[in-house]
Amino acid sequence: MGEMKAVLFDRYGPPEVLYVGRRPVPAIGPDEVLVRVLAAGVNGGDLHDRAGKVRLVTGRAFPKGCGIDFAGEVAEVGAAVTGVREGERVWGLLGRRTGSMAEYVAVSPRRIASAPANLTPEEAVSLLAGATTALTALRDKAALQPGERLLVRGGSGGVGSVAVQVGRLLGAHVVALAGAKNLDFVRGLGAEEALDHRTTPLSALGRFDVVLDTVGTEQARVRRLLAPGGRMVAVAPDLDRPLAWLGTVLGSVAHGKGRIRFFSGNPDSALLAEAARLAGHGDLVPVVDTVHPLDRAADAQRALEAGGVRGKHVVRVAAA
């Protein structure tokens, strides 16, 4: 199928290393699907990858692509694939690899599902990673129950803004920490209390049955907010102090139910379909901070690094 545009980088560094280059359109195997990408999300992991904070995992083979999630339409279906049709609107993730900021991606049908029909591609991809992460963290890992107290650190971000909504759906009393400018926004998503993370001391927050941490820093201190039987789930490591962070996570194991559960999401089509159903019913609403064109992907990452995000920055790869 020739070549395609893709966001690439040839070395680790600041956002300026990103550029739009050309790569061959992926050739799919019999058990794969080719998706024409319409929009891709900008995630914290993209920043770590580009900056080289996880280079022991990502290695030194360049050029590298950006992005893990996408919304688009099926362009080609492998001969062994069933249940997927050309032209179908889908959303999904690439799993343990990157490269969704490109005009096409080849992906397993286990990593996609029909996209919510009521959302634009930009809206859909702004919700995707946060919804699957929050559902896994709060429902599956923490087993959040109605009436329990939930603390969401980073309540206005891509994961946190959806976690507030999931907590509300599960019947919890949701308390969220966010920047001062975003407190009303977070309350509008369903938080019963929204507090400025810069001026509210942790000691003033009380105790929580579940803590969801999307920030990564000071997790040893945050864990002390757990009530007896409390559960803490961390979805962001502290890559600026990796050894100290790892020691905190491993040391927490001795606390049994009070340990820090850390996971990196890798959802399947069933979870994607469930998130689409919730979005279709209006139970989860997308929050798009800014839509950036493909050739301004560096601006999108720069904006996410600056903080204060409301929901997700999104890259529009192609017009719907």
Short mmCIF file of C-alpha atoms in Angstrom, two decimals:
data_model
loop_
_atom_site.label_atom_id
_atom_site.label_comp_id
_atom_site.label_asym_id
_atom_site.label_seq_id
_atom_site.Cartn_x
_atom_site.Cartn_y
_atom_site.Cartn_z
CA MET A 1 0.00 0.00 0.00
CA GLY A 2 2.98 2.35 -0.22
CA GLU A 3 4.05 4.77 2.48
CA MET A 4 2.30 6.63 5.27
CA LYS A 5 2.96 9.60 7.55
CA ALA A 6 3.95 8.87 11.15
CA VAL A 7 5.26 10.80 14.16
CA LEU A 8 8.81 9.60 14.78
CA PHE A 9 11.96 10.42 16.74
CA ASP A 10 15.57 9.48 16.03
CA ARG A 11 16.99 10.10 19.49
CA TYR A 12 15.80 10.55 23.05
CA GLY A 13 15.26 14.12 24.14
CA PRO A 14 12.77 16.99 24.52
CA PRO A 15 9.58 17.35 22.44
CA GLU A 16 11.60 19.00 19.68
CA VAL A 17 13.01 15.59 18.64
CA LEU A 18 9.59 14.62 17.24
CA TYR A 19 8.95 14.96 13.52
CA VAL A 20 6.53 13.67 10.89
CA GLY A 21 8.33 11.16 8.70
CA ARG A 22 7.34 8.40 6.32
CA ARG A 23 7.17 4.67 6.90
CA PRO A 24 5.80 1.77 4.90
CA VAL A 25 2.14 1.02 5.52
CA PRO A 26 2.18 -2.13 7.71
CA ALA A 27 1.52 -5.40 5.94
CA ILE A 28 -0.95 -7.42 7.98
CA GLY A 29 -0.79 -11.12 8.70
CA PRO A 30 -3.80 -13.44 8.35
CA ASP A 31 -4.73 -12.88 12.01
CA GLU A 32 -4.40 -9.07 11.99
CA VAL A 33 -6.44 -6.01 11.05
CA LEU A 34 -5.22 -2.83 9.34
CA VAL A 35 -6.79 0.29 10.83
CA ARG A 36 -6.79 3.72 9.23
CA VAL A 37 -6.10 5.96 12.22
CA LEU A 38 -8.20 9.08 12.63
CA ALA A 39 -7.07 10.19 16.10
CA ALA A 40 -4.52 9.17 18.72
CA GLY A 41 -4.22 10.08 22.40
CA VAL A 42 -1.26 11.74 24.10
CA ASN A 43 -0.36 9.75 27.22
CA GLY A 44 2.18 10.14 30.00
CA GLY A 45 3.97 7.04 28.79
CA ASP A 46 4.64 8.79 25.46
CA LEU A 47 6.61 11.45 27.33
CA HIS A 48 8.68 8.87 29.21
CA ASP A 49 9.41 6.96 26.00
CA ARG A 50 10.51 10.08 24.12
CA ALA A 51 12.66 11.37 26.98
CA GLY A 52 14.43 8.02 27.34
CA LYS A 53 13.32 7.41 30.93
CA VAL A 54 12.55 3.78 30.09
CA ARG A 55 15.37 3.24 27.59
CA LEU A 56 16.32 -0.04 29.26
CA VAL A 57 13.01 -1.32 27.90
CA THR A 58 12.66 0.70 24.70
CA GLY A 59 16.27 0.24 23.60
CA ARG A 60 18.35 2.23 21.11
CA ALA A 61 16.89 1.17 17.76
CA PHE A 62 15.61 4.23 15.90
CA PRO A 63 13.46 5.71 14.50
CA LYS A 64 10.74 5.08 17.07
CA GLY A 65 7.04 5.83 16.80
CA CYS A 66 4.70 7.54 19.28
CA GLY A 67 1.33 6.68 20.73
CA ILE A 68 -0.40 3.59 22.06
CA ASP A 69 -4.13 4.23 21.54
CA PHE A 70 -6.20 5.12 18.50
CA ALA A 71 -9.64 5.58 17.02
CA GLY A 72 -10.19 4.92 13.34
CA GLU A 73 -11.76 2.67 10.75
CA VAL A 74 -10.89 -0.80 9.51
CA ALA A 75 -9.07 -0.64 6.16
CA GLU A 76 -8.23 -4.33 5.68
CA VAL A 77 -9.07 -7.60 7.44
CA GLY A 78 -6.76 -10.60 7.60
CA ALA A 79 -7.94 -13.85 6.02
CA ALA A 80 -8.25 -15.64 9.38
CA VAL A 81 -10.09 -12.81 11.19
CA THR A 82 -13.82 -13.05 11.84
CA GLY A 83 -16.27 -10.60 13.37
CA VAL A 84 -14.56 -7.49 11.96
CA ARG A 85 -15.59 -5.78 8.71
CA GLU A 86 -13.91 -3.23 6.47
CA GLY A 87 -15.14 0.29 7.08
CA GLU A 88 -16.12 -0.42 10.71
CA ARG A 89 -15.34 2.36 13.20
CA VAL A 90 -13.11 0.95 15.94
CA TRP A 91 -10.96 2.02 18.85
CA GLY A 92 -8.09 0.16 20.46
CA LEU A 93 -4.56 0.01 21.78
CA LEU A 94 -1.33 -1.40 20.41
CA GLY A 95 -0.53 -3.35 23.57
CA ARG A 96 3.14 -3.30 24.57
CA ARG A 97 4.36 -1.31 21.58
CA THR A 98 4.04 2.23 20.24
CA GLY A 99 3.22 3.85 16.92
CA SER A 100 -0.47 4.85 16.89
CA MET A 101 0.36 8.40 15.73
CA ALA A 102 0.51 7.15 12.16
CA GLU A 103 -1.93 6.95 9.28
CA TYR A 104 -2.25 3.17 9.63
CA VAL A 105 -1.62 0.54 12.31
CA ALA A 106 -1.64 -3.24 12.14
CA VAL A 107 -3.22 -4.76 15.22
CA SER A 108 -4.67 -7.97 16.59
CA PRO A 109 -8.49 -8.04 16.61
CA ARG A 110 -8.16 -8.82 20.33
CA ARG A 111 -6.94 -5.23 20.82
CA ILE A 112 -9.88 -3.43 19.19
CA ALA A 113 -13.64 -3.08 19.57
CA SER A 114 -16.38 -1.07 17.90
CA ALA A 115 -15.98 2.58 18.86
CA PRO A 116 -18.80 4.43 20.65
CA ALA A 117 -21.15 5.57 17.88
CA ASN A 118 -22.07 8.77 19.74
CA LEU A 119 -18.49 10.08 19.91
CA THR A 120 -16.17 11.64 17.36
CA PRO A 121 -12.80 9.91 16.89
CA GLU A 122 -11.15 12.66 18.95
CA GLU A 123 -13.66 12.26 21.78
CA ALA A 124 -13.39 8.48 21.69
CA VAL A 125 -9.62 8.36 21.92
CA SER A 126 -9.63 10.90 24.76
CA LEU A 127 -11.69 8.44 26.80
CA LEU A 128 -10.19 5.11 25.79
CA ALA A 129 -7.04 4.65 27.90
CA GLY A 130 -8.53 6.38 30.94
CA ALA A 131 -11.70 4.29 30.88
CA THR A 132 -9.95 0.94 30.56
CA THR A 133 -7.36 1.89 33.18
CA ALA A 134 -9.92 3.20 35.68
CA LEU A 135 -12.23 0.20 35.29
CA THR A 136 -9.35 -2.22 35.81
CA ALA A 137 -7.89 -0.27 38.73
CA LEU A 138 -11.05 0.50 40.70
CA ARG A 139 -13.37 -2.38 39.90
CA ASP A 140 -10.99 -5.28 39.28
CA LYS A 141 -7.84 -4.48 41.30
CA ALA A 142 -9.29 -2.54 44.24
CA ALA A 143 -12.83 -4.01 44.26
CA LEU A 144 -14.26 -0.58 45.12
CA GLN A 145 -17.62 -0.93 46.89
CA PRO A 146 -20.63 1.41 47.19
CA GLY A 147 -20.23 3.86 50.06
CA GLU A 148 -16.45 3.51 50.28
CA ARG A 149 -14.21 6.58 50.31
CA LEU A 150 -12.08 6.93 47.18
CA LEU A 151 -9.19 9.35 46.71
CA VAL A 152 -8.12 10.13 43.14
CA ARG A 153 -4.73 11.83 42.81
CA GLY A 154 -4.54 13.76 39.56
CA GLY A 155 -8.30 14.07 39.24
CA SER A 156 -8.29 16.31 36.15
CA GLY A 157 -5.94 14.29 33.96
CA GLY A 158 -6.55 11.69 31.29
CA VAL A 159 -6.93 8.80 33.74
CA GLY A 160 -8.05 10.75 36.77
CA SER A 161 -10.94 12.51 35.02
CA VAL A 162 -12.38 9.13 34.04
CA ALA A 163 -11.57 7.53 37.40
CA VAL A 164 -13.71 10.17 39.11
CA GLN A 165 -16.60 9.13 36.86
CA VAL A 166 -16.02 5.40 37.42
CA GLY A 167 -15.88 5.95 41.17
CA ARG A 168 -19.21 7.75 41.00
CA LEU A 169 -20.69 4.92 38.92
CA LEU A 170 -19.53 2.38 41.50
CA GLY A 171 -21.25 4.35 44.27
CA ALA A 172 -18.17 5.61 46.09
CA HIS A 173 -17.67 8.91 47.91
CA VAL A 174 -15.12 10.45 45.56
CA VAL A 175 -12.48 12.92 46.74
CA ALA A 176 -10.13 14.24 44.07
CA LEU A 177 -6.90 16.20 44.19
CA ALA A 178 -6.27 18.57 41.28
CA GLY A 179 -4.95 22.02 40.46
CA ALA A 180 -6.83 25.05 41.75
CA LYS A 181 -8.11 26.01 38.27
CA ASN A 182 -9.66 22.58 37.75
CA LEU A 183 -11.59 22.05 40.99
CA ASP A 184 -15.03 23.00 39.64
CA PHE A 185 -14.34 20.92 36.54
CA VAL A 186 -13.56 17.84 38.65
CA ARG A 187 -16.67 18.36 40.79
CA GLY A 188 -18.68 18.48 37.58
CA LEU A 189 -17.39 15.01 36.71
CA GLY A 190 -18.80 13.58 39.94
CA ALA A 191 -16.32 14.27 42.73
CA GLU A 192 -18.08 15.14 45.97
CA GLU A 193 -14.93 16.91 47.13
CA ALA A 194 -12.23 18.47 44.95
CA LEU A 195 -9.16 19.89 46.69
CA ASP A 196 -6.11 21.84 45.55
CA HIS A 197 -3.17 19.45 45.63
CA ARG A 198 -0.73 22.33 46.16
CA THR A 199 -2.34 23.79 49.29
CA THR A 200 -4.11 20.83 50.92
CA PRO A 201 -1.85 18.89 53.29
CA LEU A 202 -2.19 15.12 53.08
CA SER A 203 -2.79 15.02 56.82
CA ALA A 204 -6.05 16.95 56.33
CA LEU A 205 -7.61 14.44 53.96
CA GLY A 206 -8.71 11.77 56.42
CA ARG A 207 -8.70 8.04 55.64
CA PHE A 208 -9.70 6.25 52.46
CA ASP A 209 -10.79 2.74 51.56
CA VAL A 210 -9.22 3.08 48.11
CA VAL A 211 -6.55 5.41 46.76
CA LEU A 212 -5.92 5.68 43.01
CA ASP A 213 -2.62 7.38 42.28
CA THR A 214 -2.03 8.70 38.77
CA VAL A 215 0.88 10.97 39.79
CA GLY A 216 3.64 8.61 40.94
CA THR A 217 5.41 10.78 43.51
CA GLU A 218 5.35 10.46 47.32
CA GLN A 219 3.51 7.16 47.24
CA ALA A 220 4.89 6.09 50.63
CA ARG A 221 3.25 9.15 52.22
CA VAL A 222 0.02 8.72 50.28
CA ARG A 223 -0.28 5.09 51.36
CA ARG A 224 -0.56 6.24 54.96
CA LEU A 225 -4.00 7.63 54.10
CA LEU A 226 -5.42 4.10 53.80
CA ALA A 227 -7.99 3.02 56.36
CA PRO A 228 -7.72 -0.51 57.80
CA GLY A 229 -8.37 -2.86 54.91
CA GLY A 230 -7.68 -0.07 52.44
CA ARG A 231 -6.27 -0.64 48.96
CA MET A 232 -3.97 1.57 46.91
CA VAL A 233 -3.56 1.24 43.14
CA ALA A 234 -0.79 3.13 41.34
CA VAL A 235 -0.94 3.56 37.58
CA ALA A 236 2.10 5.84 37.29
CA PRO A 237 5.65 5.07 38.48
CA ASP A 238 8.01 7.76 39.76
CA LEU A 239 10.56 7.60 36.95
CA ASP A 240 12.50 10.57 38.33
CA ARG A 241 13.34 8.48 41.42
CA PRO A 242 12.94 4.91 40.13
CA LEU A 243 14.92 3.08 42.81
CA ALA A 244 13.14 4.86 45.66
CA TRP A 245 9.79 4.21 43.99
CA LEU A 246 10.56 0.53 43.49
CA GLY A 247 11.62 0.26 47.14
CA THR A 248 8.32 1.82 48.23
CA VAL A 249 6.26 -0.61 46.13
CA LEU A 250 8.22 -3.68 47.22
CA GLY A 251 8.28 -2.55 50.84
CA SER A 252 4.51 -2.14 50.85
CA VAL A 253 4.04 -5.88 50.20
CA ALA A 254 4.65 -6.51 53.87
CA HIS A 255 1.49 -4.56 54.64
CA GLY A 256 -0.83 -7.15 53.09
CA LYS A 257 -4.02 -5.45 51.96
CA GLY A 258 -2.31 -2.10 52.47
CA ARG A 259 0.24 -2.80 49.78
CA ILE A 260 0.53 -0.70 46.63
CA ARG A 261 -0.86 -2.47 43.60
CA PHE A 262 0.88 -1.28 40.46
CA PHE A 263 -0.19 -2.29 36.98
CA SER A 264 0.29 -1.21 33.39
CA GLY A 265 -2.94 -1.58 31.44
CA ASN A 266 -3.15 -3.89 28.44
CA PRO A 267 -6.90 -4.24 27.84
CA ASP A 268 -8.57 -6.78 25.59
CA SER A 269 -11.53 -6.32 23.25
CA ALA A 270 -14.05 -7.27 25.96
CA LEU A 271 -12.93 -4.41 28.21
CA LEU A 272 -12.85 -2.02 25.24
CA ALA A 273 -16.39 -3.07 24.35
CA GLU A 274 -17.55 -2.49 27.93
CA ALA A 275 -16.02 0.99 27.97
CA ALA A 276 -17.75 1.71 24.64
CA ARG A 277 -21.08 0.59 26.10
CA LEU A 278 -20.68 2.91 29.10
CA ALA A 279 -19.75 5.77 26.82
CA GLY A 280 -22.68 5.01 24.53
CA HIS A 281 -25.08 5.23 27.47
CA GLY A 282 -23.55 8.51 28.63
CA ASP A 283 -22.25 6.97 31.86
CA LEU A 284 -18.70 7.97 30.91
CA VAL A 285 -18.14 11.26 29.12
CA PRO A 286 -15.00 12.20 27.21
CA VAL A 287 -12.97 15.27 28.10
CA VAL A 288 -10.83 16.67 25.29
CA ASP A 289 -8.41 19.36 26.39
CA THR A 290 -7.01 20.26 22.95
CA VAL A 291 -6.95 18.65 19.50
CA HIS A 292 -3.58 19.03 17.75
CA PRO A 293 -2.80 18.28 14.08
CA LEU A 294 -0.32 15.52 13.30
CA ASP A 295 2.50 17.92 12.51
CA ARG A 296 2.11 19.58 15.93
CA ALA A 297 2.57 16.42 18.00
CA ALA A 298 5.52 18.07 19.74
CA ASP A 299 3.19 20.87 20.91
CA ALA A 300 0.78 18.24 22.26
CA GLN A 301 3.50 16.57 24.32
CA ARG A 302 4.83 19.95 25.45
CA ALA A 303 1.36 20.93 26.66
CA LEU A 304 0.96 17.68 28.60
CA GLU A 305 4.35 18.18 30.25
CA ALA A 306 3.34 21.70 31.31
CA GLY A 307 0.58 20.26 33.53
CA GLY A 308 -2.87 21.54 34.33
CA VAL A 309 -4.47 19.34 31.68
CA ARG A 310 -8.24 18.81 31.60
CA GLY A 311 -8.80 15.33 30.26
CA LYS A 312 -6.63 14.49 27.27
CA HIS A 313 -4.60 16.12 24.58
CA VAL A 314 -5.41 14.44 21.27
CA VAL A 315 -3.65 14.28 17.91
CA ARG A 316 -5.90 14.31 14.83
CA VAL A 317 -4.19 12.02 12.35
CA ALA A 318 -6.73 12.26 9.53
CA ALA A 319 -10.14 13.76 8.88
CA ALA A 320 -13.10 11.46 9.51
#
